[in-house]
Short mmCIF file of C-alpha atoms in Angstrom, two decimals:
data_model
loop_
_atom_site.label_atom_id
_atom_site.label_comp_id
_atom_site.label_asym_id
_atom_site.label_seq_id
_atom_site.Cartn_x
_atom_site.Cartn_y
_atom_site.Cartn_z
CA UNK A 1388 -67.74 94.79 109.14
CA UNK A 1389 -67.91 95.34 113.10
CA UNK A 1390 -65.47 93.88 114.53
CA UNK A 1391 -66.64 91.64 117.70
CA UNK A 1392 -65.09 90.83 120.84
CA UNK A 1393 -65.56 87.41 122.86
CA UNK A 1394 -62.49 87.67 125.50
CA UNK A 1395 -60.74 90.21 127.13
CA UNK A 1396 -56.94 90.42 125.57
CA UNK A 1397 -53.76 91.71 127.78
CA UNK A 1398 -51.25 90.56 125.79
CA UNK A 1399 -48.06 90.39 126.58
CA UNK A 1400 -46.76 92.50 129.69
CA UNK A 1401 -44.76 94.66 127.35
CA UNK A 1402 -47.31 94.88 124.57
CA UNK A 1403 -49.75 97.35 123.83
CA UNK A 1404 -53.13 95.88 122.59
CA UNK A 1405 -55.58 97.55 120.65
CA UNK A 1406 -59.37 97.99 121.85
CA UNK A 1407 -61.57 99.26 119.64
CA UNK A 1408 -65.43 100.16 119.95
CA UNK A 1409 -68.15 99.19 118.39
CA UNK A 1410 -67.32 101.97 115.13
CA UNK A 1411 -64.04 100.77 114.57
CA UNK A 1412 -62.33 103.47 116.67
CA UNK A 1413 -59.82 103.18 119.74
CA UNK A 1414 -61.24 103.35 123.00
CA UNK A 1415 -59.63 106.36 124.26
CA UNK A 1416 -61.24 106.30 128.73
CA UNK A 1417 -57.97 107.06 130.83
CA UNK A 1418 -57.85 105.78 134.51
CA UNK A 1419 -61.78 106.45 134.37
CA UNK A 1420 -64.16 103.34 136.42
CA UNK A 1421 -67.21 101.76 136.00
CA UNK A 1422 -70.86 101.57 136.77
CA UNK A 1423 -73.69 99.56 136.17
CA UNK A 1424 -77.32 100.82 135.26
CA UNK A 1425 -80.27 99.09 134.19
CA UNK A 1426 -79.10 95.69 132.81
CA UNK A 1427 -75.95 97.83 130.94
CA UNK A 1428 -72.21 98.60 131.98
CA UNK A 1429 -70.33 102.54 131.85
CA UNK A 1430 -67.00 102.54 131.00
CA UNK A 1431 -65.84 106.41 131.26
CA UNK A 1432 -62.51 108.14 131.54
CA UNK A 1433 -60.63 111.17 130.80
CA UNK A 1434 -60.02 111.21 126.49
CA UNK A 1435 -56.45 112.18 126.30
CA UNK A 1436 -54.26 113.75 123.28
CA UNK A 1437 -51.67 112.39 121.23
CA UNK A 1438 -49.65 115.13 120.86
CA UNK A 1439 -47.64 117.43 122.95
CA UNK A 1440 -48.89 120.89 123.02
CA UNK A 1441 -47.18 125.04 123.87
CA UNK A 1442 -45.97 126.29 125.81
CA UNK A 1443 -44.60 123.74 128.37
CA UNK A 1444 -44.39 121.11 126.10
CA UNK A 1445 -46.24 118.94 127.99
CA UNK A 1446 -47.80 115.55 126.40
CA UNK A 1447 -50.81 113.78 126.03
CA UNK A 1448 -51.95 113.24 129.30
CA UNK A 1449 -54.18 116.37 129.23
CA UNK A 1450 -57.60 116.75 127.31
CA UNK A 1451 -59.19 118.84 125.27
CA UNK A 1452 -62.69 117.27 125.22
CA UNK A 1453 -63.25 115.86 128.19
CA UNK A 1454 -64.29 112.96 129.98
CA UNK A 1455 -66.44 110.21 127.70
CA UNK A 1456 -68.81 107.50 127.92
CA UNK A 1457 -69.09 103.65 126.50
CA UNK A 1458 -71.71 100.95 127.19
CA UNK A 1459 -71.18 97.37 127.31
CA UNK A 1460 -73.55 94.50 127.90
CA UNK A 1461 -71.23 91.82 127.65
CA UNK A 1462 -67.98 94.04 129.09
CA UNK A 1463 -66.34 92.94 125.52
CA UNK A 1464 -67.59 95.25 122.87
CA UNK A 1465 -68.26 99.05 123.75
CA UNK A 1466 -70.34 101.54 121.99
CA UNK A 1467 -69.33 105.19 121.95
CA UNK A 1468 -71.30 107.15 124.16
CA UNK A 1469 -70.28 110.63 123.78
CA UNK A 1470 -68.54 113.28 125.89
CA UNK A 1471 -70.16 113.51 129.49
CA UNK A 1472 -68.43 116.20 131.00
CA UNK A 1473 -67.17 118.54 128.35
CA UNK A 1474 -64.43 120.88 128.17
CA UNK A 1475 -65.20 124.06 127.09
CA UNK A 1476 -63.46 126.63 124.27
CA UNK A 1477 -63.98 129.62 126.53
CA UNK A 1478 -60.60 131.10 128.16
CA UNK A 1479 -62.58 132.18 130.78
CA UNK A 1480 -63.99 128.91 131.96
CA UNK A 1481 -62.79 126.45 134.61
CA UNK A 1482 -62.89 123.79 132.21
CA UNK A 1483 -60.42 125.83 129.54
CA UNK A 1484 -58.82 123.06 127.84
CA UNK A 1485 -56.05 121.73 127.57
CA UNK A 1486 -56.90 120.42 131.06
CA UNK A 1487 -57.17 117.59 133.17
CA UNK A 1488 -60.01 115.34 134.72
CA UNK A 1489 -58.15 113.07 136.16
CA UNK A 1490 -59.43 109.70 137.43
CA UNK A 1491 -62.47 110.80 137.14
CA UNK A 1492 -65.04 108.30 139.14
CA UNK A 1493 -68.79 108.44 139.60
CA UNK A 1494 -71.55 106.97 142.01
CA UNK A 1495 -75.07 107.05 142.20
CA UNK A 1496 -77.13 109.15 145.38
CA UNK A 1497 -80.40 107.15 145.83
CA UNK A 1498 -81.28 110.17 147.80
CA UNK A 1499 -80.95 113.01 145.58
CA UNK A 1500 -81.61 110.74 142.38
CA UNK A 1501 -77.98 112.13 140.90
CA UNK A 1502 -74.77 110.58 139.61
CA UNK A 1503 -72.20 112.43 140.88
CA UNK A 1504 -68.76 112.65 139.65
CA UNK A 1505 -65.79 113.27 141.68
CA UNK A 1506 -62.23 113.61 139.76
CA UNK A 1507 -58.75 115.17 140.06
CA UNK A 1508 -58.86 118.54 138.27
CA UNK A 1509 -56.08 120.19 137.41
CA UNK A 1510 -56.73 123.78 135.34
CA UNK A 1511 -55.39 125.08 132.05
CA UNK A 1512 -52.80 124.19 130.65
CA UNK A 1513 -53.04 120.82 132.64
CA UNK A 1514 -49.70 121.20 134.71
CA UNK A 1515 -49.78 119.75 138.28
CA UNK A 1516 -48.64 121.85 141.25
CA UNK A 1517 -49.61 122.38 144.34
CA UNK A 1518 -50.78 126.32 144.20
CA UNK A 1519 -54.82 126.93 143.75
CA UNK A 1520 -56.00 125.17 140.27
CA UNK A 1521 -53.02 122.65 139.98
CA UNK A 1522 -54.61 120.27 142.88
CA UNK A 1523 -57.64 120.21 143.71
CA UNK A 1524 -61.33 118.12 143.35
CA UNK A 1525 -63.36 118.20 141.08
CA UNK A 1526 -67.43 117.68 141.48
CA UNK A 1527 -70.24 117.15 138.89
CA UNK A 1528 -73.47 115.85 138.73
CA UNK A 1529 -76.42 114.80 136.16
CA UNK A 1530 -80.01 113.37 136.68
CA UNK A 1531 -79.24 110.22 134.11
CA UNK A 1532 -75.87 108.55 133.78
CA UNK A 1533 -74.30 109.38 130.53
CA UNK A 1534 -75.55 112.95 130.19
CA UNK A 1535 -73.84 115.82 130.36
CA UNK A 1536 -72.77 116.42 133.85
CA UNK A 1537 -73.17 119.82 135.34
CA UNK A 1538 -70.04 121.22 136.53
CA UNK A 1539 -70.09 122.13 140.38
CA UNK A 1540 -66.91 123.52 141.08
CA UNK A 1541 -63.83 122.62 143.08
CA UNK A 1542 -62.57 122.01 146.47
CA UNK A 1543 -60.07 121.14 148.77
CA UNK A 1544 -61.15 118.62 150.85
CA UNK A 1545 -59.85 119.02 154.92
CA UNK A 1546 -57.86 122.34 154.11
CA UNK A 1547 -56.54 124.51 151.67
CA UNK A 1548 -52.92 123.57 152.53
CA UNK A 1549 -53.56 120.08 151.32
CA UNK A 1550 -53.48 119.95 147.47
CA UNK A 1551 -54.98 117.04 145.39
CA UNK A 1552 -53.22 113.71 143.92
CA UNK A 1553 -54.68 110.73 142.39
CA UNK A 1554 -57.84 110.13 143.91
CA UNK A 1555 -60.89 107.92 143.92
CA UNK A 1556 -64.67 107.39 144.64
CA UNK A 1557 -65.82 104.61 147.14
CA UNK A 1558 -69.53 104.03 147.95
CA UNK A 1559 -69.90 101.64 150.87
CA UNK A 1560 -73.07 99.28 151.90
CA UNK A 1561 -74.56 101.32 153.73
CA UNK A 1562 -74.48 104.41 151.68
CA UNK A 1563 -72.21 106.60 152.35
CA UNK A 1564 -69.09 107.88 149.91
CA UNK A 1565 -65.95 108.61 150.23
CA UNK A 1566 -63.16 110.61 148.53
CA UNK A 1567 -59.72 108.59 148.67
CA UNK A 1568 -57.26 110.45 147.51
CA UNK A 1569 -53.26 111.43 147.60
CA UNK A 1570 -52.81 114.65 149.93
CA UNK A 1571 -49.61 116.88 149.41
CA UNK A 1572 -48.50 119.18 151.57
CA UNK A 1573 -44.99 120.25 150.75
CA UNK A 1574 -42.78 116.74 151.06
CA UNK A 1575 -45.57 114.90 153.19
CA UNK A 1576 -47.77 112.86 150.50
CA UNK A 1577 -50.37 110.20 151.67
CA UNK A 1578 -53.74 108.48 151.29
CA UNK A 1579 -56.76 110.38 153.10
CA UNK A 1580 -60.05 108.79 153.29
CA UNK A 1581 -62.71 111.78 153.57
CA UNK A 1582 -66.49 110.98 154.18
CA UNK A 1583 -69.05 112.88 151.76
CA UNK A 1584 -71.85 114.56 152.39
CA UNK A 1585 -75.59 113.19 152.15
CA UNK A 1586 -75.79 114.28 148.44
CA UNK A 1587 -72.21 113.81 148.22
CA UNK A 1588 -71.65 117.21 146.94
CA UNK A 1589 -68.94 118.35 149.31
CA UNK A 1590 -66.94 116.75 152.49
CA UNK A 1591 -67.44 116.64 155.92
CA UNK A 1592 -64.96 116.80 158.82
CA UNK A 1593 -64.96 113.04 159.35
CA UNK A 1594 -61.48 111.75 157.76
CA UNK A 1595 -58.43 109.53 158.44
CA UNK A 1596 -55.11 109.57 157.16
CA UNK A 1597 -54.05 106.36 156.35
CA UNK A 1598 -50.53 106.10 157.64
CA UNK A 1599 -49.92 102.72 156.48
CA UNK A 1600 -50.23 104.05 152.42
CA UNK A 1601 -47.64 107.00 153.12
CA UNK A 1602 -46.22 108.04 150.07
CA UNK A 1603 -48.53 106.12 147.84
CA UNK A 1604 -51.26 106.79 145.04
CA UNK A 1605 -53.75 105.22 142.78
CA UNK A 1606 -55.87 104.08 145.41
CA UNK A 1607 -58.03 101.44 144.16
CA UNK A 1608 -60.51 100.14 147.23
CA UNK A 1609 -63.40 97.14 147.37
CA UNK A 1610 -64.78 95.30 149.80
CA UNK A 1611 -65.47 91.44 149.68
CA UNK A 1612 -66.81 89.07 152.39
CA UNK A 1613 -65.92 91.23 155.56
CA UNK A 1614 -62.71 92.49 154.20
CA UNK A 1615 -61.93 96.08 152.46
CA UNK A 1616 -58.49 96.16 150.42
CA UNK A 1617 -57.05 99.37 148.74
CA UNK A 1618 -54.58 98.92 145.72
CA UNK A 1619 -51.42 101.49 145.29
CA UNK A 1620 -49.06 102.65 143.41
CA UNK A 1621 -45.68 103.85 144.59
CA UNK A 1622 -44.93 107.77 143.47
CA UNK A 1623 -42.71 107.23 140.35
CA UNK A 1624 -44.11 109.24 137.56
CA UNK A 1625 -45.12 107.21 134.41
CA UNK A 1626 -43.23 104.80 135.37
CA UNK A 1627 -44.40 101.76 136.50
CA UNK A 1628 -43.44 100.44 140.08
CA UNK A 1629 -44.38 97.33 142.33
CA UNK A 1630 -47.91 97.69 143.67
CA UNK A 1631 -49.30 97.51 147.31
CA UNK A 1632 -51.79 96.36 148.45
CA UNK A 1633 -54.01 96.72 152.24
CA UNK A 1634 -56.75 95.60 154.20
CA UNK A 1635 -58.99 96.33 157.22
CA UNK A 1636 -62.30 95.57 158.87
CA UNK A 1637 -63.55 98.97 158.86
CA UNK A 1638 -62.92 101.64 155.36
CA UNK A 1639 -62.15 103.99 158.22
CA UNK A 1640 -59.29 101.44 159.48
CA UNK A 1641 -57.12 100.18 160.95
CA UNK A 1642 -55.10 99.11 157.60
CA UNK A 1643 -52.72 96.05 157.27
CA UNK A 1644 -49.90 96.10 154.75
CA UNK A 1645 -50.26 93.30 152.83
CA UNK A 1646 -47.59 93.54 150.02
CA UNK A 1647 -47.68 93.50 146.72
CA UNK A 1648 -51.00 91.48 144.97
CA UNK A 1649 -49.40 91.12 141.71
CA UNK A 1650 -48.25 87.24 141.56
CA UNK A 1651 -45.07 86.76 139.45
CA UNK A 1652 -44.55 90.35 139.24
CA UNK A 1653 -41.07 89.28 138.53
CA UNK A 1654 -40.05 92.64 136.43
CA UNK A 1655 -41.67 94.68 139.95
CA UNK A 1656 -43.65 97.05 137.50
CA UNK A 1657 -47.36 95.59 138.91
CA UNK A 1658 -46.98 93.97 134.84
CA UNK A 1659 -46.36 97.71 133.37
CA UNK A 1660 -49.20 99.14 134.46
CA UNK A 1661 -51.34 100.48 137.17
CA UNK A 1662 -54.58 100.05 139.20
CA UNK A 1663 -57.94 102.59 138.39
CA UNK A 1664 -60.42 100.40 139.31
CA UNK A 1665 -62.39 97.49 140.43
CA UNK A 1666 -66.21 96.47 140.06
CA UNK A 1667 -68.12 93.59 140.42
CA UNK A 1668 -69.31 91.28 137.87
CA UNK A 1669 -72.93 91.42 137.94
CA UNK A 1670 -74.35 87.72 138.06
CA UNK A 1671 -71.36 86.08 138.86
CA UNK A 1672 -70.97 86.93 142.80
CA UNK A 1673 -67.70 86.59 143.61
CA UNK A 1674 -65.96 87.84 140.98
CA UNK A 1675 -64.41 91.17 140.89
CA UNK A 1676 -62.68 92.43 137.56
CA UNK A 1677 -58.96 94.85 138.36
CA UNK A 1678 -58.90 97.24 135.65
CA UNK A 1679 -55.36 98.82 135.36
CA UNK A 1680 -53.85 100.51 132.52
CA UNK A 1681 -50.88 100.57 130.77
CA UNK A 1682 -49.84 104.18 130.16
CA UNK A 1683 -48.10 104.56 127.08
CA UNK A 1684 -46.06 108.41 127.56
CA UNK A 1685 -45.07 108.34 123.84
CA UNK A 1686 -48.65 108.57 122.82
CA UNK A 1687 -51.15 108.65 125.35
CA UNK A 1688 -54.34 108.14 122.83
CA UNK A 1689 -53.23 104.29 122.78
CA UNK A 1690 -52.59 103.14 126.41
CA UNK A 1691 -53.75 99.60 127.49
CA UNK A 1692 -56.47 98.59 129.35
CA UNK A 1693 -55.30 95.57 131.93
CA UNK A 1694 -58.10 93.59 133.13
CA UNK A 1695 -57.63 90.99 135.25
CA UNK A 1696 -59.76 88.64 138.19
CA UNK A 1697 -59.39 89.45 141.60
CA UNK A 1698 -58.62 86.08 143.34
CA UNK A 1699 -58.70 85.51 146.83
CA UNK A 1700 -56.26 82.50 147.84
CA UNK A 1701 -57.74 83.19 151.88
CA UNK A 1702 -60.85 85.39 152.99
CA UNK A 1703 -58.33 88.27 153.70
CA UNK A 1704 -56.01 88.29 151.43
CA UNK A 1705 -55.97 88.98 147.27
CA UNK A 1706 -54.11 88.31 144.12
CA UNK A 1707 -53.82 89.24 140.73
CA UNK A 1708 -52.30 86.87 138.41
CA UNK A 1709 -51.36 88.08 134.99
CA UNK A 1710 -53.39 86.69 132.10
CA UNK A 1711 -53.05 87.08 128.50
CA UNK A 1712 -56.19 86.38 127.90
CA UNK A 1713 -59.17 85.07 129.56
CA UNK A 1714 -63.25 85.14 129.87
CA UNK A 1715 -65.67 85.83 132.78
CA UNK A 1716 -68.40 83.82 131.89
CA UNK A 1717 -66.03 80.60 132.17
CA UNK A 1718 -64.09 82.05 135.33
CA UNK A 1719 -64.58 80.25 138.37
CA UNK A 1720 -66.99 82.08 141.31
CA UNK A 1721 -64.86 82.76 144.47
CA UNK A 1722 -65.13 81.03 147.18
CA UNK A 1723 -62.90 80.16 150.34
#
């Protein structure tokens, strides 16, 4: 009998909570997004493995398939999809697995009529580093939204020297996209905001450095009534650390430090686990849902997903208050 979902279910902080799709089977999307199309939501994310593999003994958080696909119509119960943007058996390919495509995000280009997928790729056998194919970005595109992408290669956006960390996608209002992401050179690690191209292919030479998120990952950005705000993570591993949290007028700055979003974060582990994503809740404006996941390093096929509101106590400033459980449809709209 299908099992049905009518609430989203965190749990306790420490617990891990099973999600299951619409066939009885785990959802399996790591520190993927979201993206709405025709009347249905696209949860995607990287599948990971269970088990460690040779030589390295690295774990789970590699794949061998790829990055998949659910849909959603409520946001509660997800149907399997299928793999979007495969990994492939040949030794000879890019996309060798065991790899990684990490936080992988996509937007849609009302120009070129594409989905485009940006993501963190990291080469066989999926060990990070700093030397060509351990950091870099990854770009795909396809003509509907959960097809198979067509692979497009990989770059290094501002310079070679600069290799590739957690990163993100951000479309703004008017258009134009954006790689966020983590840039390491040597011991110097910190957020870059990078404009795209029209088709959003490649970068241009418009950038900032955001000083004010040195040393900091997971960049999670959205913009509500006037304000953008970026989530981060401090650099800690798989562990989990106390989030921050910014804000500014304009994506291209100046950012404010704000502090850390997570109210009661008493244990200062941003409630054991860590931002990927926000997206809007379509028909309820106002309300944003923080996806976040709780990575689980002994077996990476069963991390949580943490979703919670995004509240906003002022018109600048957010919060995330832990909830065990909770509903959209009955969450109050935000307003200040």
């Amino acid at each position: 009998m299908e099992q049905r979902y009518h609430a989203f279910t965190n749990g306790e902080i420490t617990e891990y909570v099973s999600w299951k799709d619409t066939e009885g089977n785990e959802i399996n999307a790591s520190d993927g997004g979201m993206i709405y199309v025709d009347g249905v939501y696209h949860w995607y994310g990287q599948k990971l493995r269970a088990l460690p593999f040779a030589p390295k003994g690295k774990g789970g958080q590699v794949t061998t398939e790829g990055v998949v696909m659910y849909r959603s119509e409520d946001l509660y119960n997800w149907t399997y999809e299928g793999v979007i943007l495969p990994c492939s058996k040949d030794p000879n390919s890019p996309l060798y697995g065991p790899m990684r495509f990490e936080r992988p995000k996509i937007i849609y280009n009302e120009r070129t009529k594409k989905y485009v997928l940006w993501c963190h790729y990291v080469a066989y056998p999926g060990d990070h580093g700093d030397e060509p194919g351990t950091g870099e970005a990854g770009i795909a595109s396809c003509d509907t939204v959960n097809g198979t992408y067509e692979w497009h290669g990989t770059t290094r956006p501002i310079d070679d020297l600069g290799s590739v960390k957690d990163s993100t996608l951000y479309k703004d209002r008017d258009g134009k996209a954006y790689f966020i992401y983590d840039r390491k050179v040597g011991d110097d690690r910190c957020t870059h905001i990078v404009e795209l191209s029209e088709d959003y292919l490649s970068c241009t030479d418009h950038y900032r450095r955001v000083q004010e998120a040195y040393w900091r990952e997971a960049a999670t950005p959205m913009y509500h009534d006037g304000w953008y705000f970026i989530f981060t993570s401090g650099l800690t591993s798989w562990k989990a650390n106390p989030a921050k949290y910014y804000r500014a007028k304009s994506l291209m700055g100046p950012w404010t430090e704000m502090g850390d979003p997570y109210e009661g974060d008493v244990t200062g582990t941003s409630f054991e686990s860590q931002s990927t994503y926000v997206f809007p809740v379509e028909g309820k404006p106002g309300l944003f849902i923080h996806m976040a996941e709780r990575h689980n390093t002994e077996n990476f096929e069963r991390c949580s997903y943490i979703w919670t509101p995004v509240e906003f106590p002022t018109k600048d400033s957010v919060v995330l208050r832990y909830r065990k459980t909770w509903q959209w449809e009955t969450f109050g709209e935000q307003h200040v």
